[in-house]
C-alpha positions as protocol buffer text, in pm:
chain_id: "A"
residue {
  index: 1
  type: MET
  ca { x: 2573 y: 8796 z: 3618 }
}
residue {
  index: 2
  type: ILE
  ca { x: 2931 y: 8749 z: 3501 }
}
residue {
  index: 3
  type: LYS
  ca { x: 3050 y: 9057 z: 3690 }
}
residue {
  index: 4
  type: LYS
  ca { x: 2908 y: 8924 z: 4017 }
}
residue {
  index: 5
  type: LYS
  ca { x: 3093 y: 8593 z: 3987 }
}
residue {
  index: 6
  type: VAL
  ca { x: 3425 y: 8768 z: 3932 }
}
residue {
  index: 7
  type: LYS
  ca { x: 3383 y: 8979 z: 4242 }
}
residue {
  index: 8
  type: LEU
  ca { x: 3302 y: 8673 z: 4453 }
}
residue {
  index: 9
  type: LYS
  ca { x: 3622 y: 8498 z: 4338 }
}
residue {
  index: 10
  type: VAL
  ca { x: 3841 y: 8799 z: 4414 }
}
residue {
  index: 11
  type: PHE
  ca { x: 3709 y: 8851 z: 4768 }
}
residue {
  index: 12
  type: PRO
  ca { x: 3870 y: 8539 z: 4928 }
}
residue {
  index: 13
  type: ILE
  ca { x: 4210 y: 8632 z: 4778 }
}
residue {
  index: 14
  type: VAL
  ca { x: 4192 y: 8980 z: 4929 }
}
residue {
  index: 15
  type: VAL
  ca { x: 4104 y: 8834 z: 5269 }
}
residue {
  index: 16
  type: MET
  ca { x: 4399 y: 8593 z: 5254 }
}
residue {
  index: 17
  type: LEU
  ca { x: 4639 y: 8877 z: 5170 }
}
residue {
  index: 18
  type: LEU
  ca { x: 4511 y: 9084 z: 5461 }
}
residue {
  index: 19
  type: ILE
  ca { x: 4588 y: 8794 z: 5694 }
}
residue {
  index: 20
  type: LEU
  ca { x: 4924 y: 8686 z: 5548 }
}
residue {
  index: 21
  type: VAL
  ca { x: 5086 y: 9030 z: 5524 }
}
residue {
  index: 22
  type: PRO
  ca { x: 5077 y: 9105 z: 5901 }
}
residue {
  index: 23
  type: VAL
  ca { x: 5190 y: 8749 z: 5986 }
}
residue {
  index: 24
  type: LEU
  ca { x: 5485 y: 8764 z: 5748 }
}
residue {
  index: 25
  type: THR
  ca { x: 5575 y: 9109 z: 5881 }
}
residue {
  index: 26
  type: ILE
  ca { x: 5583 y: 8980 z: 6241 }
}
residue {
  index: 27
  type: VAL
  ca { x: 5800 y: 8681 z: 6141 }
}
residue {
  index: 28
  type: PHE
  ca { x: 6045 y: 8910 z: 5960 }
}
residue {
  index: 29
  type: LEU
  ca { x: 6072 y: 9154 z: 6251 }
}
residue {
  index: 30
  type: THR
  ca { x: 6126 y: 8868 z: 6499 }
}
residue {
  index: 31
  type: LYS
  ca { x: 6416 y: 8728 z: 6295 }
}
residue {
  index: 32
  type: GLN
  ca { x: 6577 y: 9073 z: 6274 }
}
residue {
  index: 33
  type: SER
  ca { x: 6543 y: 9120 z: 6648 }
}
residue {
  index: 34
  type: LEU
  ca { x: 6712 y: 8784 z: 6721 }
}
residue {
  index: 35
  type: LYS
  ca { x: 7001 y: 8871 z: 6491 }
}
residue {
  index: 36
  type: SER
  ca { x: 7059 y: 9202 z: 6671 }
}
residue {
  index: 37
  type: VAL
  ca { x: 7070 y: 9025 z: 7010 }
}
residue {
  index: 38
  type: GLU
  ca { x: 7336 y: 8782 z: 6887 }
}
residue {
  index: 39
  type: GLN
  ca { x: 7551 y: 9061 z: 6744 }
}
residue {
  index: 40
  type: ASP
  ca { x: 7514 y: 9310 z: 7030 }
}
residue {
  index: 41
  type: PRO
  ca { x: 7704 y: 9201 z: 7348 }
}
residue {
  index: 42
  type: SER
  ca { x: 7524 y: 9468 z: 7551 }
}
residue {
  index: 43
  type: HIS
  ca { x: 7232 y: 9227 z: 7582 }
}
residue {
  index: 44
  type: ILE
  ca { x: 7440 y: 8999 z: 7808 }
}
residue {
  index: 45
  type: THR
  ca { x: 7292 y: 9010 z: 8156 }
}
residue {
  index: 46
  type: GLU
  ca { x: 7478 y: 9158 z: 8449 }
}
residue {
  index: 47
  type: GLU
  ca { x: 7472 y: 8822 z: 8631 }
}
residue {
  index: 48
  type: VAL
  ca { x: 7661 y: 8652 z: 8348 }
}
residue {
  index: 49
  type: ILE
  ca { x: 7928 y: 8925 z: 8353 }
}
residue {
  index: 50
  type: ASP
  ca { x: 7975 y: 8881 z: 8727 }
}
residue {
  index: 51
  type: GLU
  ca { x: 8019 y: 8505 z: 8694 }
}
residue {
  index: 52
  type: THR
  ca { x: 8298 y: 8544 z: 8438 }
}
residue {
  index: 53
  type: GLN
  ca { x: 8525 y: 8737 z: 8679 }
}
residue {
  index: 54
  type: PRO
  ca { x: 8768 y: 8472 z: 8815 }
}
residue {
  index: 55
  type: VAL
  ca { x: 8964 y: 8679 z: 9066 }
}
residue {
  index: 56
  type: VAL
  ca { x: 8849 y: 8903 z: 9350 }
}
residue {
  index: 57
  type: ASN
  ca { x: 9096 y: 9115 z: 9547 }
}
residue {
  index: 58
  type: THR
  ca { x: 9033 y: 9137 z: 9921 }
}
residue {
  index: 59
  type: THR
  ca { x: 9232 y: 9275 z: 10210 }
}
residue {
  index: 60
  type: LYS
  ca { x: 9280 y: 9141 z: 10561 }
}
residue {
  index: 61
  type: SER
  ca { x: 9453 y: 9295 z: 10861 }
}
residue {
  index: 62
  type: ILE
  ca { x: 9723 y: 9104 z: 11051 }
}
residue {
  index: 63
  type: ILE
  ca { x: 9628 y: 9084 z: 11418 }
}
residue {
  index: 64
  type: ASN
  ca { x: 9844 y: 9079 z: 11731 }
}
residue {
  index: 65
  type: PRO
  ca { x: 9958 y: 8736 z: 11856 }
}
residue {
  index: 66
  type: TYR
  ca { x: 9764 y: 8786 z: 12180 }
}
residue {
  index: 67
  type: THR
  ca { x: 9423 y: 8911 z: 12293 }
}
residue {
  index: 68
  type: ASP
  ca { x: 9488 y: 8996 z: 12661 }
}
residue {
  index: 69
  type: PRO
  ca { x: 9488 y: 9378 z: 12701 }
}
residue {
  index: 70
  type: SER
  ca { x: 9735 y: 9355 z: 12990 }
}
residue {
  index: 71
  type: VAL
  ca { x: 10014 y: 9239 z: 12756 }
}
residue {
  index: 72
  type: THR
  ca { x: 10290 y: 9492 z: 12685 }
}
residue {
  index: 73
  type: VAL
  ca { x: 10619 y: 9500 z: 12495 }
}
residue {
  index: 74
  type: GLY
  ca { x: 10914 y: 9386 z: 12708 }
}
residue {
  index: 75
  type: LYS
  ca { x: 11183 y: 9398 z: 12439 }
}
residue {
  index: 76
  type: SER
  ca { x: 11155 y: 9539 z: 12086 }
}
residue {
  index: 77
  type: TYR
  ca { x: 11296 y: 9431 z: 11751 }
}
residue {
  index: 78
  type: TYR
  ca { x: 11654 y: 9544 z: 11687 }
}
residue {
  index: 79
  type: ASP
  ca { x: 11627 y: 9805 z: 11412 }
}
residue {
  index: 80
  type: HIS
  ca { x: 11956 y: 9874 z: 11236 }
}
residue {
  index: 81
  type: GLN
  ca { x: 11820 y: 10214 z: 11133 }
}
residue {
  index: 82
  type: GLY
  ca { x: 11684 y: 10295 z: 11479 }
}
residue {
  index: 83
  type: GLU
  ca { x: 11808 y: 10528 z: 11748 }
}
residue {
  index: 84
  type: GLU
  ca { x: 12094 y: 10422 z: 11974 }
}
residue {
  index: 85
  type: ASP
  ca { x: 11880 y: 10400 z: 12291 }
}
residue {
  index: 86
  type: ALA
  ca { x: 11621 y: 10184 z: 12116 }
}
residue {
  index: 87
  type: GLN
  ca { x: 11895 y: 9956 z: 11981 }
}
residue {
  index: 88
  type: ARG
  ca { x: 12049 y: 9923 z: 12326 }
}
residue {
  index: 89
  type: ASN
  ca { x: 11713 y: 9812 z: 12470 }
}
residue {
  index: 90
  type: SER
  ca { x: 11679 y: 9554 z: 12192 }
}
residue {
  index: 91
  type: ILE
  ca { x: 11994 y: 9361 z: 12282 }
}
residue {
  index: 92
  type: ILE
  ca { x: 11968 y: 9013 z: 12435 }
}
residue {
  index: 93
  type: VAL
  ca { x: 12244 y: 8898 z: 12671 }
}
residue {
  index: 94
  type: HIS
  ca { x: 12287 y: 8521 z: 12702 }
}
residue {
  index: 95
  type: ASP
  ca { x: 12594 y: 8334 z: 12830 }
}
residue {
  index: 96
  type: ASN
  ca { x: 12801 y: 8654 z: 12807 }
}
residue {
  index: 97
  type: THR
  ca { x: 12698 y: 8689 z: 12442 }
}
residue {
  index: 98
  type: TYR
  ca { x: 12519 y: 8993 z: 12301 }
}
residue {
  index: 99
  type: LEU
  ca { x: 12247 y: 8915 z: 12047 }
}
residue {
  index: 100
  type: GLN
  ca { x: 12030 y: 9147 z: 11838 }
}
residue {
  index: 101
  type: ASN
  ca { x: 11662 y: 9078 z: 11899 }
}
residue {
  index: 102
  type: THR
  ca { x: 11501 y: 8945 z: 11578 }
}
residue {
  index: 103
  type: GLY
  ca { x: 11146 y: 8974 z: 11711 }
}
residue {
  index: 104
  type: ILE
  ca { x: 10931 y: 9129 z: 11981 }
}
residue {
  index: 105
  type: ASP
  ca { x: 10898 y: 8998 z: 12337 }
}
residue {
  index: 106
  type: TYR
  ca { x: 10550 y: 9043 z: 12483 }
}
residue {
  index: 107
  type: ILE
  ca { x: 10525 y: 9027 z: 12861 }
}
residue {
  index: 108
  type: SER
  ca { x: 10255 y: 9005 z: 13127 }
}
residue {
  index: 109
  type: GLU
  ca { x: 10247 y: 8914 z: 13496 }
}
residue {
  index: 110
  type: LYS
  ca { x: 10000 y: 8636 z: 13425 }
}
residue {
  index: 111
  type: THR
  ca { x: 10000 y: 8365 z: 13158 }
}
residue {
  index: 112
  type: PHE
  ca { x: 9813 y: 8472 z: 12842 }
}
residue {
  index: 113
  type: GLU
  ca { x: 9681 y: 8295 z: 12533 }
}
residue {
  index: 114
  type: VAL
  ca { x: 9886 y: 8311 z: 12214 }
}
residue {
  index: 115
  type: VAL
  ca { x: 9689 y: 8331 z: 11887 }
}
residue {
  index: 116
  type: ALA
  ca { x: 9764 y: 8303 z: 11514 }
}
residue {
  index: 117
  type: ILE
  ca { x: 9812 y: 8639 z: 11343 }
}
residue {
  index: 118
  type: LEU
  ca { x: 9674 y: 8503 z: 11013 }
}
residue {
  index: 119
  type: GLU
  ca { x: 9534 y: 8179 z: 10880 }
}
residue {
  index: 120
  type: GLY
  ca { x: 9804 y: 7937 z: 10770 }
}
residue {
  index: 121
  type: THR
  ca { x: 9961 y: 7593 z: 10798 }
}
residue {
  index: 122
  type: VAL
  ca { x: 10167 y: 7479 z: 11096 }
}
residue {
  index: 123
  type: ILE
  ca { x: 10505 y: 7376 z: 10954 }
}
residue {
  index: 124
  type: SER
  ca { x: 10690 y: 7311 z: 11281 }
}
residue {
  index: 125
  type: VAL
  ca { x: 10621 y: 7236 z: 11646 }
}
residue {
  index: 126
  type: LYS
  ca { x: 10924 y: 7166 z: 11862 }
}
residue {
  index: 127
  type: GLU
  ca { x: 11072 y: 7191 z: 12209 }
}
residue {
  index: 128
  type: ASP
  ca { x: 11403 y: 7375 z: 12237 }
}
residue {
  index: 129
  type: GLU
  ca { x: 11622 y: 7380 z: 12550 }
}
residue {
  index: 130
  type: THR
  ca { x: 11701 y: 7750 z: 12505 }
}
residue {
  index: 131
  type: LEU
  ca { x: 11394 y: 7891 z: 12326 }
}
residue {
  index: 132
  type: GLY
  ca { x: 11127 y: 7680 z: 12495 }
}
residue {
  index: 133
  type: ASN
  ca { x: 10832 y: 7543 z: 12298 }
}
residue {
  index: 134
  type: VAL
  ca { x: 10830 y: 7685 z: 11944 }
}
residue {
  index: 135
  type: ILE
  ca { x: 10560 y: 7701 z: 11672 }
}
residue {
  index: 136
  type: GLU
  ca { x: 10612 y: 7808 z: 11312 }
}
residue {
  index: 137
  type: ILE
  ca { x: 10321 y: 7888 z: 11079 }
}
residue {
  index: 138
  type: LYS
  ca { x: 10342 y: 7949 z: 10705 }
}
residue {
  index: 139
  type: HIS
  ca { x: 10104 y: 8207 z: 10560 }
}
residue {
  index: 140
  type: GLU
  ca { x: 10034 y: 8343 z: 10214 }
}
residue {
  index: 141
  type: ASN
  ca { x: 10244 y: 8629 z: 10074 }
}
residue {
  index: 142
  type: ASN
  ca { x: 10568 y: 8447 z: 10171 }
}
residue {
  index: 143
  type: LEU
  ca { x: 10520 y: 8518 z: 10543 }
}
residue {
  index: 144
  type: ILE
  ca { x: 10613 y: 8289 z: 10832 }
}
residue {
  index: 145
  type: SER
  ca { x: 10525 y: 8367 z: 11193 }
}
residue {
  index: 146
  type: THR
  ca { x: 10718 y: 8216 z: 11486 }
}
residue {
  index: 147
  type: TYR
  ca { x: 10596 y: 8184 z: 11846 }
}
residue {
  index: 148
  type: GLN
  ca { x: 10857 y: 8096 z: 12112 }
}
residue {
  index: 149
  type: SER
  ca { x: 10871 y: 8053 z: 12489 }
}
residue {
  index: 150
  type: LEU
  ca { x: 10533 y: 7876 z: 12509 }
}
residue {
  index: 151
  type: SER
  ca { x: 10427 y: 7687 z: 12821 }
}
residue {
  index: 152
  type: GLU
  ca { x: 10144 y: 7502 z: 12643 }
}
residue {
  index: 153
  type: ILE
  ca { x: 10071 y: 7410 z: 12281 }
}
residue {
  index: 154
  type: THR
  ca { x: 9724 y: 7327 z: 12150 }
}
residue {
  index: 155
  type: ILE
  ca { x: 9804 y: 7250 z: 11785 }
}
residue {
  index: 156
  type: LYS
  ca { x: 10032 y: 7010 z: 11594 }
}
residue {
  index: 157
  type: LYS
  ca { x: 10242 y: 7009 z: 11278 }
}
residue {
  index: 158
  type: GLY
  ca { x: 10032 y: 7001 z: 10962 }
}
residue {
  index: 159
  type: ASP
  ca { x: 9728 y: 7169 z: 11118 }
}
residue {
  index: 160
  type: VAL
  ca { x: 9558 y: 7445 z: 10919 }
}
residue {
  index: 161
  type: VAL
  ca { x: 9479 y: 7723 z: 11163 }
}
residue {
  index: 162
  type: THR
  ca { x: 9245 y: 8019 z: 11132 }
}
residue {
  index: 163
  type: GLN
  ca { x: 9326 y: 8378 z: 11218 }
}
residue {
  index: 164
  type: GLY
  ca { x: 9286 y: 8432 z: 11593 }
}
residue {
  index: 165
  type: GLN
  ca { x: 9293 y: 8059 z: 11675 }
}
residue {
  index: 166
  type: VAL
  ca { x: 9458 y: 7981 z: 12009 }
}
residue {
  index: 167
  type: LEU
  ca { x: 9797 y: 7815 z: 11957 }
}
residue {
  index: 168
  type: GLY
  ca { x: 9904 y: 7784 z: 12320 }
}
residue {
  index: 169
  type: LYS
  ca { x: 10002 y: 7993 z: 12622 }
}
residue {
  index: 170
  type: SER
  ca { x: 10294 y: 8216 z: 12714 }
}
residue {
  index: 171
  type: GLY
  ca { x: 10575 y: 8086 z: 12932 }
}
residue {
  index: 172
  type: THR
  ca { x: 10945 y: 8120 z: 13004 }
}
residue {
  index: 173
  type: ASN
  ca { x: 11271 y: 8017 z: 12836 }
}
residue {
  index: 174
  type: GLU
  ca { x: 11645 y: 8023 z: 12899 }
}
residue {
  index: 175
  type: LEU
  ca { x: 11729 y: 8287 z: 12637 }
}
residue {
  index: 176
  type: ASP
  ca { x: 11515 y: 8566 z: 12787 }
}
residue {
  index: 177
  type: LYS
  ca { x: 11497 y: 8438 z: 13143 }
}
residue {
  index: 178
  type: GLU
  ca { x: 11497 y: 8789 z: 13290 }
}
residue {
  index: 179
  type: LEU
  ca { x: 11168 y: 8869 z: 13113 }
}
residue {
  index: 180
  type: GLY
  ca { x: 10979 y: 8604 z: 13308 }
}
residue {
  index: 181
  type: ASN
  ca { x: 10644 y: 8506 z: 13159 }
}
residue {
  index: 182
  type: HIS
  ca { x: 10642 y: 8619 z: 12797 }
}
residue {
  index: 183
  type: LEU
  ca { x: 10599 y: 8538 z: 12428 }
}
residue {
  index: 184
  type: HIS
  ca { x: 10887 y: 8582 z: 12186 }
}
residue {
  index: 185
  type: PHE
  ca { x: 10732 y: 8655 z: 11847 }
}
residue {
  index: 186
  type: GLU
  ca { x: 10898 y: 8683 z: 11504 }
}
residue {
  index: 187
  type: ILE
  ca { x: 10789 y: 8737 z: 11143 }
}
residue {
  index: 188
  type: TYR
  ca { x: 10991 y: 8625 z: 10841 }
}
residue {
  index: 189
  type: GLU
  ca { x: 10928 y: 8745 z: 10487 }
}
residue {
  index: 190
  type: ASN
  ca { x: 11099 y: 8557 z: 10204 }
}
residue {
  index: 191
  type: GLY
  ca { x: 11315 y: 8385 z: 10465 }
}
residue {
  index: 192
  type: GLN
  ca { x: 11441 y: 8707 z: 10630 }
}
residue {
  index: 193
  type: PRO
  ca { x: 11343 y: 8838 z: 10976 }
}
residue {
  index: 194
  type: VAL
  ca { x: 11150 y: 9165 z: 10962 }
}
residue {
  index: 195
  type: ASN
  ca { x: 11025 y: 9408 z: 11223 }
}
residue {
  index: 196
  type: PRO
  ca { x: 10682 y: 9275 z: 11331 }
}
residue {
  index: 197
  type: ILE
  ca { x: 10567 y: 9627 z: 11419 }
}
residue {
  index: 198
  type: ASN
  ca { x: 10563 y: 9706 z: 11046 }
}
residue {
  index: 199
  type: TYR
  ca { x: 10319 y: 9419 z: 10982 }
}
residue {
  index: 200
  type: LEU
  ca { x: 10092 y: 9387 z: 11284 }
}
residue {
  index: 201
  type: ASN
  ca { x: 9756 y: 9563 z: 11244 }
}
residue {
  index: 202
  type: LYS
  ca { x: 9843 y: 9637 z: 10882 }
}
residue {
  index: 203
  type: GLU
  ca { x: 9648 y: 9513 z: 10579 }
}
residue {
  index: 204
  type: VAL
  ca { x: 9775 y: 9238 z: 10351 }
}
residue {
  index: 205
  type: GLN
  ca { x: 9627 y: 9178 z: 10007 }
}
residue {
  index: 206
  type: GLU
  ca { x: 9507 y: 8838 z: 9901 }
}
residue {
  index: 207
  type: LYS
  ca { x: 9381 y: 8693 z: 9576 }
}
residue {
  index: 208
  type: LYS
  ca { x: 9099 y: 8443 z: 9583 }
}
residue {
  index: 209
  type: ASN
  ca { x: 8946 y: 8255 z: 9293 }
}
């Protein structure tokens, strides 16, 4: 009888051990797994990595200051490294004075719309007796575009314009009177006139947050 009682007392202890051992094992393995996740950065999701990148590089092409396909070049930029014939055709004669052309003159028989080559801020809108109506727009990358000889203007100083937005229409001025209806267009980089042909339809790099 004594032996039977001993066996009955031992049985519940064995059952409890069989239950506790697996539970404790699971708890231990779970803690170890959590520690490995905290220490291993490879568990960071791809979405989190993408959100931590503050700068994205994009490129945008500078467009022509007009959209009318009938527009052609009437007078080119005076290139100091260019050929003699090209330089001769880039000279402006006004009041018996010879001037080197600091931009490109676009001509057409009919009036055409003038558009912004890039997005930017209008820093100047003025009427000049010699140059006609003039617009200046400041862009990123230290670029300024200038549009002269306009017959109409559809924007004002301080406006933020988008690329391709209509700024006005071509017209005439006293400086290039022989060209008739035209747009005199210039680009300045870091305050110096540059040959627009080297910038138009070329890509410029921007940085956006």
